[in-house]
Coordinates of C-alpha atoms in Angstrom, one line a residue:
M1 CA -51.2 -29.6 27.1
K2 CA -48.9 -27.2 26.8
N3 CA -47.7 -25.0 31.0
L4 CA -47.1 -21.2 30.1
Y5 CA -44.3 -19.9 32.1
V6 CA -43.8 -15.9 32.5
T7 CA -41.0 -15.3 33.7
F8 CA -41.4 -11.7 35.0
I9 CA -41.4 -12.0 38.7
T10 CA -45.4 -12.6 38.9
F11 CA -46.8 -9.4 37.0
S12 CA -49.2 -8.7 35.1
L13 CA -49.9 -8.5 31.3
L14 CA -51.4 -5.8 28.1
A15 CA -52.4 -4.8 25.2
S16 CA -51.1 -2.3 22.6
V17 CA -52.8 1.2 22.2
G18 CA -50.4 3.3 21.6
C19 CA -49.8 6.3 19.7
N20 CA -47.4 8.3 18.2
Q21 CA -46.8 11.7 19.3
K22 CA -44.5 13.9 16.9
E23 CA -42.1 15.9 19.1
R24 CA -43.2 19.7 18.6
S25 CA -40.1 21.9 17.3
N26 CA -40.8 25.1 18.6
S27 CA -40.3 26.8 15.6
I28 CA -44.5 27.2 15.3
E29 CA -45.7 30.2 13.1
I30 CA -49.1 31.4 14.8
K31 CA -52.2 32.8 12.6
E32 CA -54.1 35.9 14.1
S33 CA -58.2 35.8 13.4
K34 CA -60.3 38.2 13.9
E35 CA -63.0 36.4 15.8
A36 CA -64.1 37.2 18.5
I37 CA -64.0 35.0 21.6
K38 CA -67.2 33.1 22.5
Q39 CA -67.6 32.2 26.4
V40 CA -69.8 28.8 27.4
N41 CA -71.0 26.6 29.9
V42 CA -67.8 25.9 32.3
N43 CA -69.4 22.1 32.9
S44 CA -70.0 22.1 28.9
T45 CA -68.3 18.2 27.5
T46 CA -68.2 19.3 24.0
E47 CA -67.5 21.7 21.9
S48 CA -70.2 21.5 19.3
E49 CA -73.6 21.0 22.5
P50 CA -71.9 24.5 24.7
N51 CA -74.6 24.2 26.5
D52 CA -75.3 20.7 26.9
S53 CA -74.4 20.7 30.3
I54 CA -73.1 17.4 33.6
E55 CA -73.6 18.9 36.9
N56 CA -69.9 19.1 39.3
K57 CA -68.9 16.9 36.1
P58 CA -65.3 19.1 35.3
V59 CA -64.3 18.8 31.7
I60 CA -61.0 17.3 31.7
R61 CA -58.1 16.9 28.7
Y62 CA -55.0 16.2 28.5
A63 CA -52.0 18.0 26.7
S64 CA -50.7 16.3 24.4
A65 CA -47.7 17.5 22.6
Q66 CA -44.4 15.9 23.9
S67 CA -42.0 18.7 24.0
G68 CA -44.9 20.4 26.3
L69 CA -47.8 22.7 25.4
N70 CA -47.4 26.2 25.7
Y71 CA -50.3 28.5 27.3
R72 CA -50.8 32.5 27.1
E73 CA -52.8 35.1 29.0
E74 CA -54.5 35.0 25.8
P75 CA -55.0 33.6 21.7
D76 CA -52.6 34.6 20.1
G77 CA -51.4 36.0 23.9
K78 CA -47.9 36.2 25.7
V79 CA -46.8 32.6 26.5
L80 CA -46.8 32.2 30.5
G81 CA -45.8 28.2 30.6
K82 CA -46.1 25.1 29.9
F83 CA -48.5 22.1 30.4
F84 CA -46.2 19.5 30.3
L85 CA -46.8 15.5 28.3
N86 CA -50.3 14.1 29.5
E87 CA -51.0 16.2 32.6
T88 CA -54.3 16.8 33.1
I89 CA -55.8 20.1 32.0
E90 CA -59.5 21.9 33.0
V91 CA -61.4 23.2 30.1
V92 CA -63.8 26.0 31.9
E93 CA -64.2 27.7 27.5
Y94 CA -64.8 27.7 24.2
T95 CA -63.6 29.9 21.6
N96 CA -64.6 30.7 17.8
K97 CA -60.9 32.0 17.6
Y98 CA -59.3 30.7 14.8
Y99 CA -55.8 29.6 14.9
E100 CA -53.2 28.0 11.8
I101 CA -49.9 25.8 13.0
V102 CA -47.7 25.7 10.7
D103 CA -45.1 22.9 12.1
D104 CA -42.5 21.3 10.2
D105 CA -44.3 21.6 7.0
Q106 CA -47.3 20.7 8.6
I107 CA -50.3 22.1 9.1
Y108 CA -52.5 22.5 11.8
E109 CA -55.8 24.0 11.8
G110 CA -58.3 24.2 15.1
T111 CA -59.8 27.1 17.6
W112 CA -58.8 27.9 21.6
L113 CA -59.3 27.0 24.4
G114 CA -59.8 28.4 27.5
I115 CA -58.0 26.2 30.3
K116 CA -58.5 26.5 34.1
K117 CA -55.0 27.6 36.1
Q118 CA -55.5 28.3 39.6
K119 CA -58.1 30.9 39.5
D120 CA -56.6 31.8 36.2
T121 CA -58.3 31.2 33.2
V122 CA -54.9 30.6 30.2
Y123 CA -55.3 29.8 26.9
V124 CA -54.4 26.3 24.8
V125 CA -54.2 25.3 21.0
D126 CA -56.7 22.6 20.7
A127 CA -54.4 20.7 18.1
F128 CA -52.1 19.7 21.2
V129 CA -55.3 18.4 23.9
S130 CA -56.2 15.0 23.6
D131 CA -59.3 13.5 24.9
S132 CA -56.8 10.8 26.4
P133 CA -53.5 10.5 28.1
V134 CA -50.7 10.6 24.4
Y135 CA -48.5 6.9 25.2
S136 CA -45.7 5.8 23.0
D137 CA -46.0 4.0 19.9
R138 CA -42.5 1.8 21.1
K139 CA -44.2 -1.6 21.2
V140 CA -42.4 -4.2 24.6
Y141 CA -42.6 -7.4 24.9
Y142 CA -42.4 -10.2 27.5
V143 CA -40.5 -13.2 28.2
T144 CA -42.0 -16.3 28.4
S145 CA -40.9 -20.0 29.4
I146 CA -42.8 -23.2 26.9
D147 CA -42.8 -26.1 27.4
P148 CA -44.8 -26.8 24.3
Y149 CA -45.7 -30.6 25.1
G150 CA -46.8 -30.5 28.8
E151 CA -43.1 -32.2 29.8
D152 CA -42.1 -29.8 32.5
E153 CA -39.3 -30.2 30.6
N154 CA -37.7 -28.7 27.0
Y155 CA -38.8 -25.1 28.0
K156 CA -38.1 -22.8 25.6
G157 CA -38.2 -19.2 25.7
N158 CA -40.3 -17.5 23.3
V159 CA -41.3 -13.9 23.0
N160 CA -45.1 -13.1 22.3
I161 CA -45.3 -10.7 18.9
S162 CA -48.2 -11.0 17.6
E163 CA -49.1 -7.7 18.5
A164 CA -46.4 -6.5 15.4
P165 CA -48.3 -6.0 13.0
N166 CA -52.3 -3.8 14.2
Y167 CA -55.1 -6.2 14.7
N168 CA -56.7 -4.2 11.7
S169 CA -54.3 -3.9 10.0
N170 CA -54.5 -6.0 6.2
F171 CA -52.5 -8.3 7.4
Y172 CA -54.8 -10.1 10.0
S173 CA -57.7 -9.5 8.1
A174 CA -56.0 -11.4 5.3
L175 CA -56.1 -14.3 6.8
D176 CA -57.6 -17.5 6.3
E177 CA -59.5 -18.4 8.9
E178 CA -61.4 -21.9 7.6
K179 CA -58.3 -23.7 7.9
T180 CA -57.5 -25.7 10.6
Y181 CA -54.6 -27.3 12.4
S182 CA -54.1 -29.6 14.9
K183 CA -50.6 -28.9 16.5
E184 CA -50.6 -26.6 19.6
Y185 CA -46.7 -25.8 18.5
F186 CA -44.6 -25.6 14.9
E187 CA -42.7 -23.0 13.1
W188 CA -44.9 -21.0 10.6
D189 CA -44.3 -21.2 6.9
K190 CA -42.4 -18.9 4.6
A191 CA -44.8 -16.6 3.3
Y192 CA -47.2 -16.1 6.9
R193 CA -43.4 -15.4 8.3
D194 CA -42.2 -13.0 5.3
N195 CA -45.9 -11.0 5.2
F196 CA -46.2 -10.9 9.3
L197 CA -42.9 -9.1 10.0
K198 CA -43.6 -7.3 6.8
A199 CA -46.7 -6.2 8.4
G200 CA -44.7 -5.1 11.2
G201 CA -42.5 -2.8 9.9
I202 CA -39.1 -5.8 11.2
T203 CA -36.3 -5.8 8.5
K204 CA -33.1 -8.3 8.2
Y205 CA -31.7 -5.8 10.1
D206 CA -33.3 -6.2 13.2
Q207 CA -32.7 -8.0 17.2
L208 CA -34.5 -8.8 19.3
H209 CA -33.4 -7.4 22.6
V210 CA -34.5 -9.0 25.5
T211 CA -33.5 -7.9 29.7
K212 CA -33.0 -8.8 32.6
I213 CA -33.9 -6.3 34.7
T214 CA -32.6 -7.1 38.1
I215 CA -29.7 -7.8 36.4
G216 CA -29.1 -5.3 33.0
Q217 CA -28.3 -8.0 31.6
V218 CA -29.0 -8.4 28.0
A219 CA -29.1 -10.4 25.1
S220 CA -29.7 -9.8 21.3
Y221 CA -30.4 -11.7 18.5
P222 CA -30.9 -11.6 14.1
I223 CA -34.4 -12.1 13.2
K224 CA -33.1 -13.7 10.2
N225 CA -31.6 -16.3 12.9
L226 CA -34.3 -16.8 14.4
K227 CA -38.4 -19.3 14.1
L228 CA -41.0 -17.4 13.9
I229 CA -43.2 -19.8 16.2
A230 CA -47.5 -20.8 16.2
N231 CA -48.0 -21.2 20.3
V232 CA -51.4 -21.5 21.2
N233 CA -53.1 -19.2 22.7
V234 CA -54.0 -20.7 26.0
Y235 CA -57.7 -19.6 25.9
A236 CA -57.8 -22.0 23.3
S237 CA -54.9 -24.5 24.0
G238 CA -56.9 -28.7 24.6
S239 CA -59.5 -28.3 21.9
G240 CA -57.9 -30.1 19.5
E241 CA -58.2 -27.9 15.9
Y242 CA -58.0 -24.8 15.6
N243 CA -58.2 -21.7 13.3
V244 CA -55.7 -18.8 12.5
Y245 CA -56.5 -16.7 14.5
D246 CA -56.1 -19.5 17.4
F247 CA -52.1 -19.3 17.4
E248 CA -50.0 -16.2 18.8
T249 CA -47.1 -15.3 17.0
C250 CA -43.3 -15.9 18.5
L251 CA -39.9 -15.8 18.1
E252 CA -38.2 -18.7 19.9
L253 CA -35.0 -17.7 21.7
P254 CA -32.2 -20.1 20.6
E255 CA -31.5 -23.9 22.1
N256 CA -30.1 -24.3 25.6
T257 CA -30.7 -20.0 26.2
N258 CA -31.4 -19.1 29.3
T259 CA -35.3 -18.0 30.1
D260 CA -34.7 -15.7 32.8
F261 CA -35.6 -12.6 31.1
D262 CA -38.0 -9.9 31.4
F263 CA -39.0 -7.4 28.5
A264 CA -37.8 -8.0 25.0
T265 CA -38.0 -5.1 22.4
I266 CA -36.8 -5.2 18.4
A267 CA -34.2 -3.1 16.8
I268 CA -31.4 -2.2 15.4
D269 CA -29.2 -1.8 18.2
N270 CA -29.6 -2.6 20.9
P271 CA -31.9 0.6 23.3
F272 CA -31.7 -1.2 26.4
E273 CA -29.9 0.3 29.6
T274 CA -27.3 -2.4 31.9
A275 CA -26.9 -0.3 34.6
T276 CA -31.0 -0.3 35.7
D277 CA -30.5 0.9 38.8
F278 CA -33.3 -1.9 40.0
K279 CA -35.5 -1.6 42.5
Y280 CA -38.6 -2.5 44.5
L281 CA -40.2 0.6 45.5
K282 CA -41.7 0.3 49.5
W283 CA -44.4 2.7 49.8
F284 CA -45.1 5.1 53.4
P285 CA -47.5 6.4 54.6
Q286 CA -48.2 10.5 53.9
E287 CA -49.2 13.0 56.8
E288 CA -51.6 16.0 54.9
T289 CA -50.0 19.3 54.5
E290 CA -50.6 22.3 53.3
S291 CA -47.9 22.2 51.3
L292 CA -48.7 18.6 49.4
R293 CA -53.1 19.8 49.1
H294 CA -51.5 23.3 47.6
L295 CA -49.8 21.1 44.7
Y296 CA -52.1 18.2 44.3
T297 CA -55.3 21.1 43.5
K298 CA -52.3 22.8 41.9
R299 CA -52.2 19.8 39.7
F300 CA -55.5 18.2 39.9
P301 CA -58.2 21.4 39.7
Y302 CA -60.8 19.2 40.1
L303 CA -59.5 16.9 43.3
K304 CA -59.8 19.8 46.0
S305 CA -63.1 18.4 47.6
E306 CA -61.6 15.1 48.1
F307 CA -58.7 15.4 50.6
S308 CA -61.7 16.6 53.0
N309 CA -63.4 12.7 52.3
E310 CA -61.4 11.0 54.9
P311 CA -60.9 8.2 55.2
K312 CA -61.7 8.0 51.8
T313 CA -58.6 9.4 50.7
K314 CA -54.9 8.5 51.6
L315 CA -51.7 9.7 51.1
F316 CA -48.7 7.2 50.2
Y317 CA -44.5 7.9 49.3
T318 CA -41.9 6.2 48.5
I319 CA -38.1 7.2 47.6
Y320 CA -36.6 5.7 43.7
N321 CA -33.3 7.2 44.0
N322 CA -33.5 11.4 43.9
Y323 CA -37.1 10.9 43.3
T324 CA -39.7 11.3 45.9
I325 CA -43.7 9.3 44.4
Y326 CA -46.7 10.8 46.1
S327 CA -49.8 8.5 45.7
L328 CA -52.8 9.9 46.3
D329 CA -56.2 7.3 46.8
H330 CA -59.0 7.8 46.5
V331 CA -62.8 5.9 46.9
N332 CA -65.6 7.4 45.2
K333 CA -69.1 7.6 46.2
Y334 CA -69.4 4.5 43.2
N335 CA -67.0 2.7 45.4
L336 CA -64.7 3.0 42.4
L337 CA -60.5 3.8 43.2
T338 CA -58.5 6.7 41.6
R339 CA -54.8 6.8 41.3
Y340 CA -53.5 10.6 41.5
V341 CA -49.8 10.2 41.6
I342 CA -46.9 12.9 41.5
V343 CA -43.5 13.0 40.7
I344 CA -40.8 15.3 42.6
K345 CA -37.0 15.6 42.0
E346 CA -35.0 16.3 45.3
N347 CA -34.7 20.2 44.1
G348 CA -38.7 20.4 43.9
E349 CA -39.3 20.1 40.4
I350 CA -42.7 18.2 39.6
T351 CA -41.2 16.1 37.0
N352 CA -44.6 14.4 36.2
S353 CA -48.0 13.2 37.4
F354 CA -50.5 10.5 36.1
I355 CA -53.9 9.0 37.2
E356 CA -54.8 5.8 36.9
Q357 CA -58.4 4.7 37.4
E358 CA -59.9 1.8 38.8
G359 CA -62.9 0.1 36.2
E360 CA -64.8 -2.9 34.3
S361 CA -61.1 -4.0 33.7
T362 CA -58.7 -2.4 35.9
G363 CA -57.6 -3.1 39.2
L364 CA -55.6 -0.8 40.8
I365 CA -52.3 -3.5 42.9
P366 CA -52.2 -2.2 46.2
L367 CA -49.1 0.1 47.1
N368 CA -46.6 -2.3 49.0
T369 CA -46.2 -1.4 52.0
D370 CA -44.2 -4.3 54.4
Y371 CA -42.0 -7.0 52.7
L372 CA -39.4 -4.5 50.2
E373 CA -38.9 -8.0 48.7
S374 CA -42.7 -8.6 48.3
S375 CA -43.3 -5.8 46.3
S376 CA -45.6 -5.1 43.1
Q377 CA -44.4 -2.1 42.7
F378 CA -40.7 -1.2 41.4
A379 CA -38.5 1.4 39.6
M380 CA -35.6 0.7 37.3
K381 CA -34.1 2.5 33.9
L382 CA -35.1 0.2 31.4
F383 CA -33.2 2.5 28.0
K384 CA -30.5 4.1 27.3
N385 CA -30.4 8.3 27.7
E386 CA -33.7 7.6 28.8
P387 CA -35.6 9.1 32.4
P388 CA -36.4 5.4 35.0
L389 CA -39.9 3.9 34.5
I390 CA -42.3 2.9 37.5
Y391 CA -44.2 -0.5 37.3
G392 CA -47.0 -2.9 38.9
L393 CA -49.6 0.7 39.7
S394 CA -52.1 -1.4 38.2
S395 CA -53.8 -4.7 36.4
E396 CA -55.5 -5.2 33.0
S397 CA -58.1 -8.3 32.6
F398 CA -58.4 -7.2 29.1
G399 CA -55.8 -4.3 28.2
C400 CA -51.9 -4.8 29.5
P401 CA -50.2 -2.7 32.9
K402 CA -48.1 0.6 31.8
L403 CA -44.4 1.8 32.5
Y404 CA -44.1 4.9 33.9
Y405 CA -41.7 7.2 33.2
L406 CA -41.0 9.5 36.0
E407 CA -40.3 12.5 33.6
S408 CA -42.9 14.1 31.4
N409 CA -40.9 14.4 28.2
Y410 CA -41.5 11.1 27.0
P411 CA -44.7 9.4 26.3
N412 CA -46.0 6.1 29.0
I413 CA -45.3 2.9 27.8
I414 CA -48.4 0.3 27.1
L415 CA -46.9 -3.5 26.9
S416 CA -47.5 -5.5 24.0
C417 CA -48.8 -8.4 25.8
D418 CA -51.1 -10.0 23.3
N419 CA -54.6 -9.7 26.2
R420 CA -56.7 -12.4 24.4
H421 CA -59.8 -13.8 26.3

């Protein structure tokens, strides 16, 4: 049985649920409607069933416009400000006032929603509101080091790109699952390679770019020069007979290549930053202040009661360059931990906020409050001309970890880790 090593500072893996979020232009035309506004139950969970309420449960949604979601004093009224991408918003009113938005020759239709904004109600268009956070469609993979023959020698650098084609694509559904294989590690034939790369949108001009984030070392390899490898998944390994779905599809790095890389991506030009400014994060207890309480209840309106629920609520902070990152960790009545994170620049500007929720497949990694060199959390500049990212806040049993931007103008990234069971 072969040995598999993830050369990535001992952190967890993941599955891509990316969402292609198109940036909205500022030249949006809104066509007015004469229909009246309909007030509904504040606790309503869906627009189609406004009277079906859940007691004491707020209706939480997310702003999904990448450039920010305008909110207005009334439907079709004056713009008062913006909710940033993935900001949590609380729906308190559904209306039957219709709108039509023309954006880059695409038409969006729907109705206005009333959103709680401190003590007021503001209005947004529901086309740019989603039930869950929006994630990037950018695919970032782990680099692994594999000993394919289990001899503790001849380790090979591999990048598992099984998720390059979507799992529900025609490529995977058309595979012959009756065909069996006896080897655990081999090169796919030309037909499989051509079909796989086409399904994944990978062209002959693309390159595999790999980076070691602690020092900003980057290497790039033309895809056409790399072997496309079948590597049996660890959960299937050892049975001696395999079908096509038992294998990961990997790009094998050239012989004698240093395998001590962390992340990889596929593109024509290298997108990775070399001046990564990588830093492990150490967290410190933060005394609750009135200003922080106001900050959190403003950003997460339904949190008001959590602050008075000590000792189940703990507040921490860490500093990365000119950013201060606050984490409010709260254990609810079901003994599940929720982590509410707010990022603030030194000028006082809130640049991002997000939520991590413990559940059946998600575990929140304890914040490092001891030795810096043993921290599970770190921040770095991964991509050129983009804000820094933070990693290591959660682990996934059935999914993959996330990279969160410290600024909200980019959708966060779910790593493509092929975390199958």
